[in-house]
Short mmCIF file of C-alpha atoms in Angstrom, two decimals:
data_model
loop_
_atom_site.label_atom_id
_atom_site.label_comp_id
_atom_site.label_asym_id
_atom_site.label_seq_id
_atom_site.Cartn_x
_atom_site.Cartn_y
_atom_site.Cartn_z
CA MET A 1 -20.77 1.79 -24.58
CA GLN A 2 -17.08 -0.52 -24.02
CA THR A 3 -13.83 -0.72 -24.06
CA GLY A 4 -11.91 -0.02 -27.35
CA MET A 5 -15.05 1.70 -28.90
CA HIS A 6 -13.06 4.25 -31.11
CA THR A 7 -12.15 1.49 -32.96
CA ASP A 8 -15.80 0.83 -33.92
CA THR A 9 -16.10 3.88 -36.93
CA GLU A 10 -19.56 3.29 -38.02
CA ARG A 11 -20.36 4.04 -34.46
CA CYS A 12 -18.86 6.66 -33.76
CA VAL A 13 -19.30 8.56 -36.92
CA ARG A 14 -23.59 7.44 -35.82
CA ALA A 15 -22.58 9.21 -32.33
CA VAL A 16 -20.93 12.47 -33.72
CA ARG A 17 -23.51 12.52 -36.10
CA SER A 18 -26.41 12.77 -33.49
CA LYS A 19 -24.13 14.80 -31.11
CA ASP A 20 -24.77 12.47 -28.60
CA ALA A 21 -23.41 14.01 -25.08
CA ARG A 22 -23.37 10.69 -23.68
CA PHE A 23 -20.34 8.94 -25.52
CA ASP A 24 -18.26 12.58 -24.37
CA GLY A 25 -15.31 10.74 -22.86
CA TRP A 26 -15.82 7.73 -24.19
CA PHE A 27 -13.92 8.46 -27.48
CA PHE A 28 -12.47 11.47 -28.96
CA THR A 29 -13.09 13.03 -32.75
CA ALA A 30 -9.79 14.20 -34.46
CA VAL A 31 -10.74 15.73 -37.76
CA LEU A 32 -7.83 15.19 -40.64
CA THR A 33 -8.78 18.81 -42.73
CA THR A 34 -8.65 20.88 -39.60
CA GLY A 35 -6.00 19.52 -37.30
CA ILE A 36 -8.45 19.88 -34.10
CA TYR A 37 -9.89 17.66 -31.73
CA CYS A 38 -13.75 17.14 -30.34
CA ARG A 39 -15.88 15.75 -28.44
CA PRO A 40 -18.79 13.77 -30.20
CA SER A 41 -20.70 16.33 -28.42
CA CYS A 42 -19.57 19.39 -30.47
CA PRO A 43 -21.94 21.68 -31.84
CA VAL A 44 -19.98 22.86 -35.05
CA VAL A 45 -21.26 21.12 -38.86
CA PRO A 46 -20.05 17.18 -38.63
CA PRO A 47 -16.94 16.65 -40.81
CA LYS A 48 -16.99 13.87 -43.39
CA PRO A 49 -16.24 10.13 -42.28
CA GLU A 50 -13.32 10.17 -44.57
CA ASN A 51 -12.02 12.96 -42.83
CA MET A 52 -12.45 11.87 -38.99
CA VAL A 53 -10.34 9.90 -37.14
CA PHE A 54 -11.37 8.69 -33.87
CA HIS A 55 -8.76 8.06 -30.32
CA PRO A 56 -9.17 6.63 -26.74
CA SER A 57 -8.22 9.78 -24.87
CA ALA A 58 -7.61 13.81 -25.44
CA ALA A 59 -3.75 12.50 -24.63
CA ALA A 60 -3.65 10.47 -27.71
CA CYS A 61 -5.01 13.33 -30.02
CA GLN A 62 -2.83 15.72 -28.81
CA HIS A 63 0.11 13.09 -29.09
CA ALA A 64 -1.12 12.67 -33.11
CA GLY A 65 -0.31 16.21 -33.38
CA PHE A 66 -4.38 17.65 -32.78
CA ARG A 67 -5.43 20.78 -31.59
CA ALA A 68 -8.34 20.97 -28.85
CA CYS A 69 -11.72 21.94 -30.51
CA LYS A 70 -12.14 26.17 -29.04
CA ARG A 71 -16.10 25.26 -29.10
CA CYS A 72 -16.67 22.25 -27.81
CA ARG A 73 -13.30 22.35 -25.22
CA PRO A 74 -13.02 18.43 -25.43
CA ASP A 75 -10.06 18.48 -22.37
CA THR A 76 -13.19 19.26 -19.96
CA SER A 77 -15.52 16.77 -20.85
CA PRO A 78 -16.56 13.96 -18.11
CA GLY A 79 -13.69 11.18 -17.56
CA SER A 80 -14.09 7.88 -19.62
CA PRO A 81 -16.26 5.87 -16.80
CA GLU A 82 -14.15 2.67 -18.07
CA TRP A 83 -11.30 3.54 -14.79
CA ASN A 84 -14.82 3.92 -12.53
CA ARG A 85 -15.69 0.26 -13.69
CA ARG A 86 -12.88 -1.66 -14.13
CA ALA A 87 -9.94 -3.04 -11.43
CA ASP A 88 -7.35 -3.64 -13.76
CA LEU A 89 -4.01 -2.27 -14.43
CA VAL A 90 -4.69 0.19 -16.94
CA ALA A 91 -8.22 1.39 -14.83
CA ARG A 92 -6.14 1.80 -11.79
CA ALA A 93 -2.91 3.44 -13.19
CA MET A 94 -5.33 6.00 -14.80
CA ARG A 95 -7.45 6.44 -10.97
CA LEU A 96 -3.55 7.25 -9.98
CA ILE A 97 -2.71 9.42 -12.69
CA ALA A 98 -6.03 11.53 -12.57
CA ASP A 99 -4.69 11.61 -8.73
CA GLY A 100 -1.29 13.30 -9.56
CA VAL A 101 0.96 10.46 -9.26
CA VAL A 102 3.14 10.86 -12.01
CA ASP A 103 3.55 14.41 -11.39
CA ARG A 104 4.16 13.96 -8.02
CA GLU A 105 6.47 10.84 -8.58
CA GLY A 106 7.07 10.18 -11.86
CA VAL A 107 5.95 7.44 -14.05
CA PRO A 108 8.74 4.88 -11.64
CA GLY A 109 6.76 5.65 -9.11
CA LEU A 110 3.55 4.95 -10.48
CA ALA A 111 4.90 1.81 -11.81
CA ALA A 112 5.74 1.12 -8.39
CA ARG A 113 2.55 1.46 -6.98
CA LEU A 114 1.06 -0.43 -9.72
CA GLY A 115 3.69 -3.83 -8.75
CA TYR A 116 4.46 -3.18 -12.70
CA SER A 117 7.66 -2.52 -14.40
CA THR A 118 7.59 0.75 -16.28
CA ARG A 119 7.94 -0.72 -19.39
CA GLN A 120 5.02 -2.74 -18.83
CA VAL A 121 2.69 -0.03 -17.63
CA GLU A 122 3.72 2.28 -20.37
CA ARG A 123 2.94 -0.89 -22.71
CA GLN A 124 -0.64 -1.42 -21.48
CA LEU A 125 -1.42 1.91 -20.96
CA LEU A 126 -0.54 3.16 -25.16
CA ALA A 127 -2.16 -0.30 -26.24
CA GLU A 128 -5.30 1.18 -24.57
CA LEU A 129 -5.41 4.63 -24.83
CA GLY A 130 -2.49 5.75 -27.49
CA ALA A 131 -0.62 7.54 -25.27
CA GLY A 132 2.02 6.71 -22.39
CA PRO A 133 1.83 8.15 -18.53
CA LEU A 134 3.78 11.14 -19.30
CA ALA A 135 1.50 12.23 -22.02
CA LEU A 136 -1.33 11.47 -20.42
CA ALA A 137 -0.66 13.54 -17.54
CA ARG A 138 0.84 16.74 -19.51
CA ALA A 139 -2.88 16.49 -20.86
CA GLN A 140 -3.94 16.71 -17.56
CA ARG A 141 -1.51 19.36 -16.48
CA ALA A 142 -2.56 21.23 -20.12
CA GLN A 143 -6.20 21.12 -18.63
CA THR A 144 -5.21 22.08 -15.11
CA ALA A 145 -3.47 25.32 -16.73
CA ARG A 146 -6.57 25.94 -18.62
CA LEU A 147 -8.80 25.89 -15.92
CA LEU A 148 -6.36 28.30 -13.76
CA VAL A 149 -6.17 30.56 -16.80
CA GLU A 150 -9.40 31.08 -17.18
CA THR A 151 -10.88 31.35 -13.72
CA THR A 152 -7.93 32.89 -11.75
CA THR A 153 -6.22 36.45 -12.14
CA LEU A 154 -3.10 34.20 -10.73
CA PRO A 155 0.40 35.19 -12.81
CA MET A 156 1.13 33.00 -14.91
CA ALA A 157 3.85 32.17 -13.99
CA GLN A 158 2.18 31.25 -10.96
CA VAL A 159 0.00 29.44 -13.20
CA ALA A 160 2.52 27.01 -14.78
CA PHE A 161 3.85 26.10 -11.26
CA ALA A 162 0.89 25.25 -9.69
CA ALA A 163 -0.52 23.11 -13.08
CA GLY A 164 2.57 21.41 -12.34
CA PHE A 165 5.22 22.37 -15.21
CA SER A 166 8.66 22.50 -14.61
CA SER A 167 9.00 25.75 -16.66
CA ILE A 168 7.58 28.93 -18.00
CA ARG A 169 8.47 27.86 -21.10
CA THR A 170 7.01 24.11 -21.13
CA PHE A 171 4.05 25.85 -19.88
CA ASN A 172 3.70 28.28 -22.93
CA ASP A 173 4.64 25.84 -25.13
CA THR A 174 2.12 23.42 -24.19
CA VAL A 175 -0.60 25.65 -24.03
CA ARG A 176 0.26 26.61 -27.08
CA GLU A 177 0.33 23.29 -28.70
CA VAL A 178 -3.14 21.95 -27.38
CA PHE A 179 -5.22 24.58 -27.37
CA ALA A 180 -3.85 26.83 -30.60
CA LEU A 181 -3.61 29.99 -27.81
CA SER A 182 -0.66 31.61 -26.13
CA PRO A 183 -2.04 31.67 -22.53
CA SER A 184 -2.69 35.18 -22.14
CA GLU A 185 -4.93 34.24 -25.32
CA LEU A 186 -7.06 32.01 -23.53
CA ARG A 187 -7.39 34.56 -20.80
CA ALA A 188 -8.55 37.31 -23.14
CA ARG A 189 -11.00 34.83 -24.64
CA VAL A 190 -13.52 34.63 -21.20
CA PRO A 191 -15.99 37.71 -21.37
CA LYS A 192 -15.25 39.78 -18.70
CA GLY A 193 -17.90 39.33 -15.96
CA ALA A 194 -18.66 35.66 -17.50
CA PRO A 195 -19.62 33.36 -15.00
CA GLY A 196 -16.42 30.75 -13.73
CA GLY A 197 -13.95 34.07 -15.70
CA PRO A 198 -11.49 35.31 -14.08
CA ALA A 199 -12.12 37.03 -10.62
CA PRO A 200 -10.18 39.49 -8.43
CA THR A 201 -8.74 36.19 -5.85
CA SER A 202 -9.97 35.99 -2.26
CA GLY A 203 -7.93 32.89 -2.66
CA ALA A 204 -11.21 30.68 -4.03
CA LEU A 205 -11.62 29.50 -7.40
CA THR A 206 -14.64 28.57 -8.79
CA LEU A 207 -15.36 25.85 -11.41
CA ARG A 208 -18.04 23.67 -13.06
CA LEU A 209 -17.56 19.90 -12.59
CA PRO A 210 -19.31 18.54 -15.42
CA PHE A 211 -20.96 14.63 -15.63
CA ARG A 212 -23.24 12.52 -17.50
CA ALA A 213 -26.80 13.46 -17.39
CA PRO A 214 -28.77 12.07 -15.76
CA LEU A 215 -28.00 12.90 -12.00
CA HIS A 216 -30.36 12.55 -8.93
CA PRO A 217 -28.41 14.66 -6.76
CA ASP A 218 -31.30 13.81 -3.30
CA ASN A 219 -29.64 10.72 -2.31
CA LEU A 220 -25.86 11.60 -3.17
CA PHE A 221 -25.93 15.22 -1.50
CA GLY A 222 -28.43 13.93 1.50
CA HIS A 223 -26.13 11.37 2.20
CA LEU A 224 -23.17 13.25 2.72
CA ALA A 225 -24.99 15.95 4.50
CA ALA A 226 -27.07 13.31 6.97
CA THR A 227 -23.68 11.86 7.86
CA ALA A 228 -21.41 15.04 8.06
CA VAL A 229 -18.76 15.08 10.71
CA PRO A 230 -19.11 18.29 12.56
CA GLY A 231 -15.84 20.16 12.15
CA VAL A 232 -15.06 18.21 9.26
CA GLU A 233 -17.99 18.67 6.69
CA GLU A 234 -20.95 20.96 6.88
CA TRP A 235 -24.10 21.58 5.01
CA ARG A 236 -24.33 25.82 4.75
CA ASP A 237 -26.16 27.83 2.17
CA GLY A 238 -27.11 25.09 -0.07
CA ALA A 239 -23.60 23.24 -0.69
CA TYR A 240 -22.04 20.17 1.07
CA ARG A 241 -19.04 21.85 2.33
CA ARG A 242 -15.96 19.70 3.54
CA THR A 243 -12.23 20.13 4.12
CA LEU A 244 -9.23 18.21 2.03
CA ARG A 245 -5.90 16.85 3.43
CA LEU A 246 -3.60 16.96 0.17
CA PRO A 247 -0.64 16.36 -1.11
CA TYR A 248 0.75 19.72 -0.46
CA GLY A 249 -1.49 20.96 1.68
CA HIS A 250 -5.01 21.24 2.57
CA GLY A 251 -7.94 22.73 1.29
CA VAL A 252 -12.13 23.54 1.54
CA VAL A 253 -14.63 22.50 -0.85
CA ALA A 254 -17.58 23.67 -1.65
CA LEU A 255 -20.28 21.50 -3.99
CA ALA A 256 -23.77 22.01 -5.09
CA PRO A 257 -25.74 20.93 -7.44
CA ARG A 258 -27.08 22.58 -10.57
CA PRO A 259 -29.37 21.15 -13.28
CA ASP A 260 -26.14 20.78 -15.91
CA HIS A 261 -22.79 20.77 -13.94
CA ILE A 262 -21.79 20.73 -10.16
CA ALA A 263 -21.18 23.98 -8.62
CA CYS A 264 -17.34 23.72 -7.10
CA CYS A 265 -15.90 26.49 -4.52
CA LEU A 266 -12.18 25.46 -3.76
CA THR A 267 -9.58 27.45 -1.33
CA LEU A 268 -6.19 25.70 -1.48
CA THR A 269 -3.30 26.76 0.65
CA ASP A 270 -1.06 25.95 -2.62
CA PRO A 271 -2.31 26.20 -5.99
CA ARG A 272 -0.08 22.71 -7.11
CA ASP A 273 -3.23 20.77 -5.30
CA LEU A 274 -5.89 21.80 -7.81
CA THR A 275 -5.56 19.10 -10.14
CA VAL A 276 -5.91 16.19 -6.91
CA ALA A 277 -8.53 18.39 -5.45
CA ILE A 278 -10.45 18.37 -8.42
CA SER A 279 -10.03 14.56 -8.78
CA ARG A 280 -11.19 13.65 -5.60
CA CYS A 281 -14.19 15.84 -6.11
CA ARG A 282 -15.28 14.10 -8.85
CA ARG A 283 -14.66 10.84 -7.50
CA LEU A 284 -16.63 11.91 -4.14
CA LEU A 285 -19.64 12.72 -6.27
CA ASP A 286 -19.19 9.77 -8.78
CA LEU A 287 -19.24 12.35 -11.80
CA ASP A 288 -17.91 9.85 -14.58
CA ALA A 289 -20.00 6.93 -13.89
CA ASP A 290 -22.02 6.30 -17.42
CA PRO A 291 -26.15 6.89 -15.88
CA VAL A 292 -27.21 4.91 -18.92
CA ALA A 293 -25.33 2.07 -19.23
CA VAL A 294 -26.18 1.61 -15.25
CA ASP A 295 -29.86 2.22 -15.13
CA GLY A 296 -30.29 0.37 -18.08
CA GLN A 297 -29.46 -2.96 -17.15
CA LEU A 298 -30.93 -2.24 -13.53
CA ARG A 299 -34.26 -1.91 -15.34
CA THR A 300 -34.11 -5.18 -16.65
CA ASP A 301 -35.42 -6.54 -12.83
CA PRO A 302 -38.81 -5.76 -13.07
CA ALA A 303 -39.03 -5.25 -9.72
CA LEU A 304 -36.16 -2.46 -9.69
CA ALA A 305 -37.62 -0.74 -13.25
CA PRO A 306 -39.82 1.51 -11.19
CA LEU A 307 -37.11 2.97 -8.58
CA VAL A 308 -35.14 3.59 -11.84
CA ASP A 309 -38.62 5.43 -13.35
CA LYS A 310 -38.84 7.62 -10.67
CA ALA A 311 -35.39 8.67 -10.31
CA PRO A 312 -32.92 7.86 -12.77
CA GLY A 313 -29.27 9.16 -12.12
CA ARG A 314 -28.36 7.86 -8.59
CA ARG A 315 -24.69 8.42 -8.04
CA VAL A 316 -22.80 6.07 -5.27
CA PRO A 317 -21.77 8.68 -2.58
CA ARG A 318 -18.16 8.44 -2.08
CA THR A 319 -15.38 9.73 -0.12
CA VAL A 320 -12.13 11.95 -0.41
CA ASP A 321 -10.04 10.11 1.68
CA GLU A 322 -9.99 6.41 1.66
CA ALA A 323 -8.37 5.59 5.05
CA GLU A 324 -11.02 8.57 6.89
CA PHE A 325 -13.90 6.24 4.97
CA ALA A 326 -12.53 3.08 6.62
CA VAL A 327 -12.08 4.17 9.94
CA ARG A 328 -15.80 6.05 10.07
CA ALA A 329 -17.11 2.48 8.89
CA VAL A 330 -15.77 1.17 11.91
CA LEU A 331 -17.10 3.90 14.30
CA GLY A 332 -20.95 3.33 12.63
CA GLN A 333 -20.77 -0.43 13.11
CA GLN A 334 -24.17 -1.40 14.73
CA VAL A 335 -25.16 2.32 15.80
CA SER A 336 -26.93 5.02 14.92
CA THR A 337 -25.84 7.73 12.13
CA ALA A 338 -25.88 10.19 14.79
CA ALA A 339 -23.61 8.08 17.03
CA ALA A 340 -21.66 7.73 14.39
CA ARG A 341 -21.42 11.12 13.81
CA THR A 342 -20.45 11.65 17.46
CA HIS A 343 -17.70 9.54 17.99
CA ALA A 344 -16.02 10.48 14.92
CA ALA A 345 -16.57 14.35 16.25
CA ARG A 346 -14.19 13.63 19.34
CA LEU A 347 -11.78 11.73 17.62
CA VAL A 348 -11.52 15.14 15.07
CA THR A 349 -11.52 17.45 17.73
CA ALA A 350 -8.97 15.53 19.89
CA HIS A 351 -6.64 14.61 16.75
CA GLY A 352 -7.14 16.54 14.24
CA ASP A 353 -5.50 19.29 12.65
CA PRO A 354 -7.11 22.77 12.74
CA VAL A 355 -8.17 24.62 9.59
CA ASP A 356 -9.10 28.22 9.20
CA ASP A 357 -12.66 28.29 7.65
CA PRO A 358 -14.11 32.14 7.16
CA GLU A 359 -16.22 31.14 4.87
CA GLY A 360 -18.29 28.37 7.42
CA GLY A 361 -17.75 26.02 10.49
CA LEU A 362 -15.13 23.79 9.17
CA THR A 363 -12.31 23.62 12.12
CA HIS A 364 -10.33 20.48 11.32
CA LEU A 365 -8.71 17.97 9.05
CA PHE A 366 -9.41 14.34 9.71
CA PRO A 367 -7.14 12.57 11.45
CA THR A 368 -4.49 10.66 9.60
CA PRO A 369 -3.87 6.79 10.58
CA GLU A 370 -0.51 8.19 11.64
CA ALA A 371 -2.05 10.38 14.38
CA LEU A 372 -5.40 7.65 15.37
CA ALA A 373 -2.28 4.93 15.84
CA ALA A 374 -1.28 6.66 18.79
CA LEU A 375 -4.44 7.18 20.54
CA ASP A 376 -5.45 5.80 23.73
CA PRO A 377 -7.72 3.10 23.58
CA GLY A 378 -9.73 3.64 26.91
CA ALA A 379 -10.42 6.80 25.44
CA LEU A 380 -13.20 5.46 22.82
CA ALA A 381 -16.34 5.78 24.40
CA MET A 382 -17.28 2.39 22.90
CA PRO A 383 -17.50 -1.60 23.27
CA ARG A 384 -13.87 -3.04 24.20
CA THR A 385 -14.37 -5.56 21.02
CA ARG A 386 -14.82 -2.68 18.62
CA ARG A 387 -12.07 -0.51 19.86
CA THR A 388 -9.79 -3.50 19.11
CA THR A 389 -11.15 -3.30 16.01
CA LEU A 390 -10.59 0.75 15.30
CA THR A 391 -6.90 0.35 16.75
CA THR A 392 -5.84 -2.69 14.00
CA LEU A 393 -7.18 -1.12 11.97
CA VAL A 394 -5.09 2.46 12.31
CA ARG A 395 -2.01 0.37 13.17
CA ARG A 396 -2.10 -1.14 9.79
CA LEU A 397 -3.08 1.67 7.88
CA ALA A 398 -0.35 3.66 9.20
CA ASP A 399 2.41 0.71 9.37
CA GLY A 400 1.56 0.53 5.44
CA ASP A 401 0.32 -2.78 5.97
CA LEU A 402 -3.01 -1.79 4.43
CA ARG A 403 -2.90 0.80 2.01
CA LEU A 404 -6.32 1.89 0.52
CA GLY A 405 -6.39 4.42 -2.35
CA VAL A 406 -7.46 4.61 -5.88
CA ASP A 407 -5.17 1.86 -7.06
CA SER A 408 -6.08 -0.98 -4.55
CA ASP A 409 -7.20 -3.86 -5.68
CA TRP A 410 -10.83 -4.55 -4.83
CA PRO A 411 -11.00 -8.36 -4.65
CA ALA A 412 -7.66 -8.40 -2.87
CA THR A 413 -8.14 -5.28 -0.53
CA ARG A 414 -11.47 -7.18 0.45
CA ALA A 415 -9.86 -9.89 1.69
CA GLN A 416 -7.17 -7.82 3.92
CA LEU A 417 -9.93 -6.40 5.20
CA LEU A 418 -11.96 -9.41 6.42
CA ALA A 419 -9.17 -11.09 8.22
CA LEU A 420 -9.16 -7.75 10.53
CA PRO A 421 -10.73 -8.70 13.89
CA GLY A 422 -14.60 -7.12 13.95
CA PHE A 423 -14.86 -6.96 9.97
CA GLY A 424 -17.71 -9.07 8.27
CA PRO A 425 -18.91 -8.51 5.18
CA TRP A 426 -21.05 -5.50 5.45
CA THR A 427 -17.84 -3.18 6.89
CA ALA A 428 -16.00 -4.53 4.36
CA ASP A 429 -18.65 -4.02 1.05
CA VAL A 430 -19.65 -0.87 2.43
CA ILE A 431 -15.45 0.30 2.08
CA ALA A 432 -15.14 -1.31 -0.84
CA MET A 433 -18.33 0.47 -2.70
CA ARG A 434 -17.73 3.76 -1.32
CA ALA A 435 -13.90 4.13 -0.34
CA LEU A 436 -12.48 1.74 -3.33
CA GLY A 437 -15.14 2.82 -5.88
CA ASP A 438 -15.72 -1.06 -6.71
CA PRO A 439 -19.31 -0.48 -8.80
CA ASP A 440 -20.20 -4.13 -8.05
CA ALA A 441 -19.95 -4.23 -4.39
CA PHE A 442 -23.12 -5.39 -2.40
CA LEU A 443 -24.80 -5.51 0.94
CA PRO A 444 -27.13 -8.52 1.34
CA THR A 445 -27.29 -8.05 5.09
CA ASP A 446 -27.75 -4.32 5.48
CA LEU A 447 -31.35 -4.20 7.44
CA GLY A 448 -32.02 -1.47 5.02
CA ILE A 449 -31.65 -3.10 2.14
CA ARG A 450 -33.73 -6.38 3.24
CA ARG A 451 -36.43 -4.21 4.89
CA ALA A 452 -36.41 -2.63 0.92
CA ALA A 453 -35.87 -5.90 -1.08
CA GLY A 454 -38.57 -7.24 1.32
CA ASP A 455 -41.20 -4.57 0.42
CA LEU A 456 -40.57 -4.81 -3.49
CA GLY A 457 -41.52 -8.58 -3.25
CA LEU A 458 -37.24 -9.19 -3.89
CA PRO A 459 -36.01 -12.06 -1.53
CA SER A 460 -34.38 -10.53 1.83
CA THR A 461 -32.48 -13.62 3.18
CA PRO A 462 -28.67 -12.37 2.66
CA ALA A 463 -28.06 -15.79 -0.08
CA ALA A 464 -31.41 -15.81 -2.15
CA LEU A 465 -31.12 -11.76 -2.42
CA THR A 466 -27.43 -12.50 -3.61
CA ALA A 467 -28.56 -14.97 -6.06
CA ARG A 468 -31.17 -12.77 -7.42
CA ALA A 469 -29.01 -9.86 -7.63
CA ALA A 470 -26.84 -11.51 -9.92
CA ALA A 471 -28.75 -10.23 -12.78
CA TRP A 472 -27.94 -6.87 -11.43
CA ARG A 473 -24.27 -7.49 -12.37
CA PRO A 474 -21.81 -5.03 -12.54
CA TRP A 475 -23.80 -2.45 -10.84
CA ARG A 476 -24.89 -4.04 -7.55
CA ALA A 477 -23.57 -0.58 -6.00
CA TYR A 478 -25.68 1.36 -7.63
CA ALA A 479 -28.70 -1.15 -6.84
CA VAL A 480 -27.65 -0.41 -3.63
CA GLN A 481 -28.51 3.49 -3.58
CA TYR A 482 -32.41 2.34 -4.97
CA LEU A 483 -33.20 0.35 -2.91
CA TRP A 484 -31.60 2.59 0.12
CA ALA A 485 -33.80 5.39 -1.24
CA THR A 486 -36.83 3.85 -0.70
CA ASP A 487 -36.81 4.43 3.08
CA GLY A 488 -37.20 7.77 4.53
CA HIS A 489 -34.04 8.21 6.59
CA PRO A 490 -32.30 11.85 5.82
CA ILE A 491 -29.50 10.54 3.96
CA ASN A 492 -32.30 10.14 0.81
CA PHE A 493 -33.29 13.76 0.61
CA LEU A 494 -31.52 16.85 -0.13
CA PRO A 495 -31.46 19.27 3.24
CA VAL A 496 -33.84 21.97 2.95
#
């Protein structure tokens, strides 16, 4: 699987005929005779090859005048894993669009964040995805609208506003054009009492987050639960719960692993944050990864193959807030998981914004860099050098001199981090791996990695292990997960 797969007609036809769900999100099938578009795994009888054309995105299909299939719902398929693997302009733009930047700041705002002209961004997106940033954002708004129509009893005017449409008329026209149904017809199709169907609201939205199988949940949820900061995160009733700081307000999310999806329950103070909240939860759990490609590459090493075969589909636990993770990475330098949680909890209590959580024990949002920039270094119960590291980091983040986000240029940002006092390769690389999303970030100096490598007969010195790991590229961050998982640490197990 690779960029531009939609141009390989023969391969696309084979995937459609085999109804292979692994290709969902990689390309979309538009059917000339019916005017609809589908995901490759659509359960209907495949059309004749001469009646199929292939597009790289749902937005491109909609731009070409095709409507979404009512059976396979292609607009709800997992996102293309390309945007997680790459760090070029198009990938960074797609991550920003998923984070709602076009809706909040327009195409000029998107281009400014990327450091390119509006024309350059539009040209590159159109060339690779068959649709410009406005069309891509429109497709995302349509999907958000469908979620709200089908899973809530919100009035349609509120749905239109929450999904990011500028008017009810535009909302109605877009939904009818994309799904060949009016908003009220979409809602009427949902069986009463169906899981995920409209519920009289307590303010919570219940969603199913799809992923590419396989997905091994143990270390993914185990890591998040074992390192949870009290007040901000918790494991409760089989779900990882945490508070979310969002563009228009805040929220609380509960995420629980299921065999074929992640159950997601969201409570938002402003429904306009729905798209961003979903995007950040998907990113947190690495749901748009391509486990077949990752595991296939890692299996080529005889030392890793048994680990992959034992638990295929490991993901990289990431974050919903890059600045938050950077602060927590510094707090975790050379201390135990429990000590790092204690340090973070003190900062949360002193500087975090309080929230209400009737369903559990969450009490605060993690403090912003601006709030932490005002803290008294003497109040930090840690060595002086680490205090300097932390205060320098939050000051740079608050001033905007250092920007950590979905649009970060991975090598450039890593170099910026390494230039900060107290930042060595381990801290920079763990931020690159878990906050920035670099799938090839590697931790050869990590003691757990070196111990696991030695037990497996791999080189255990950083230089030799790095040389051996060249064969694992571009998926070394996933190799880290498999190596960490050989240890009996609580991060590797689902809480009971």
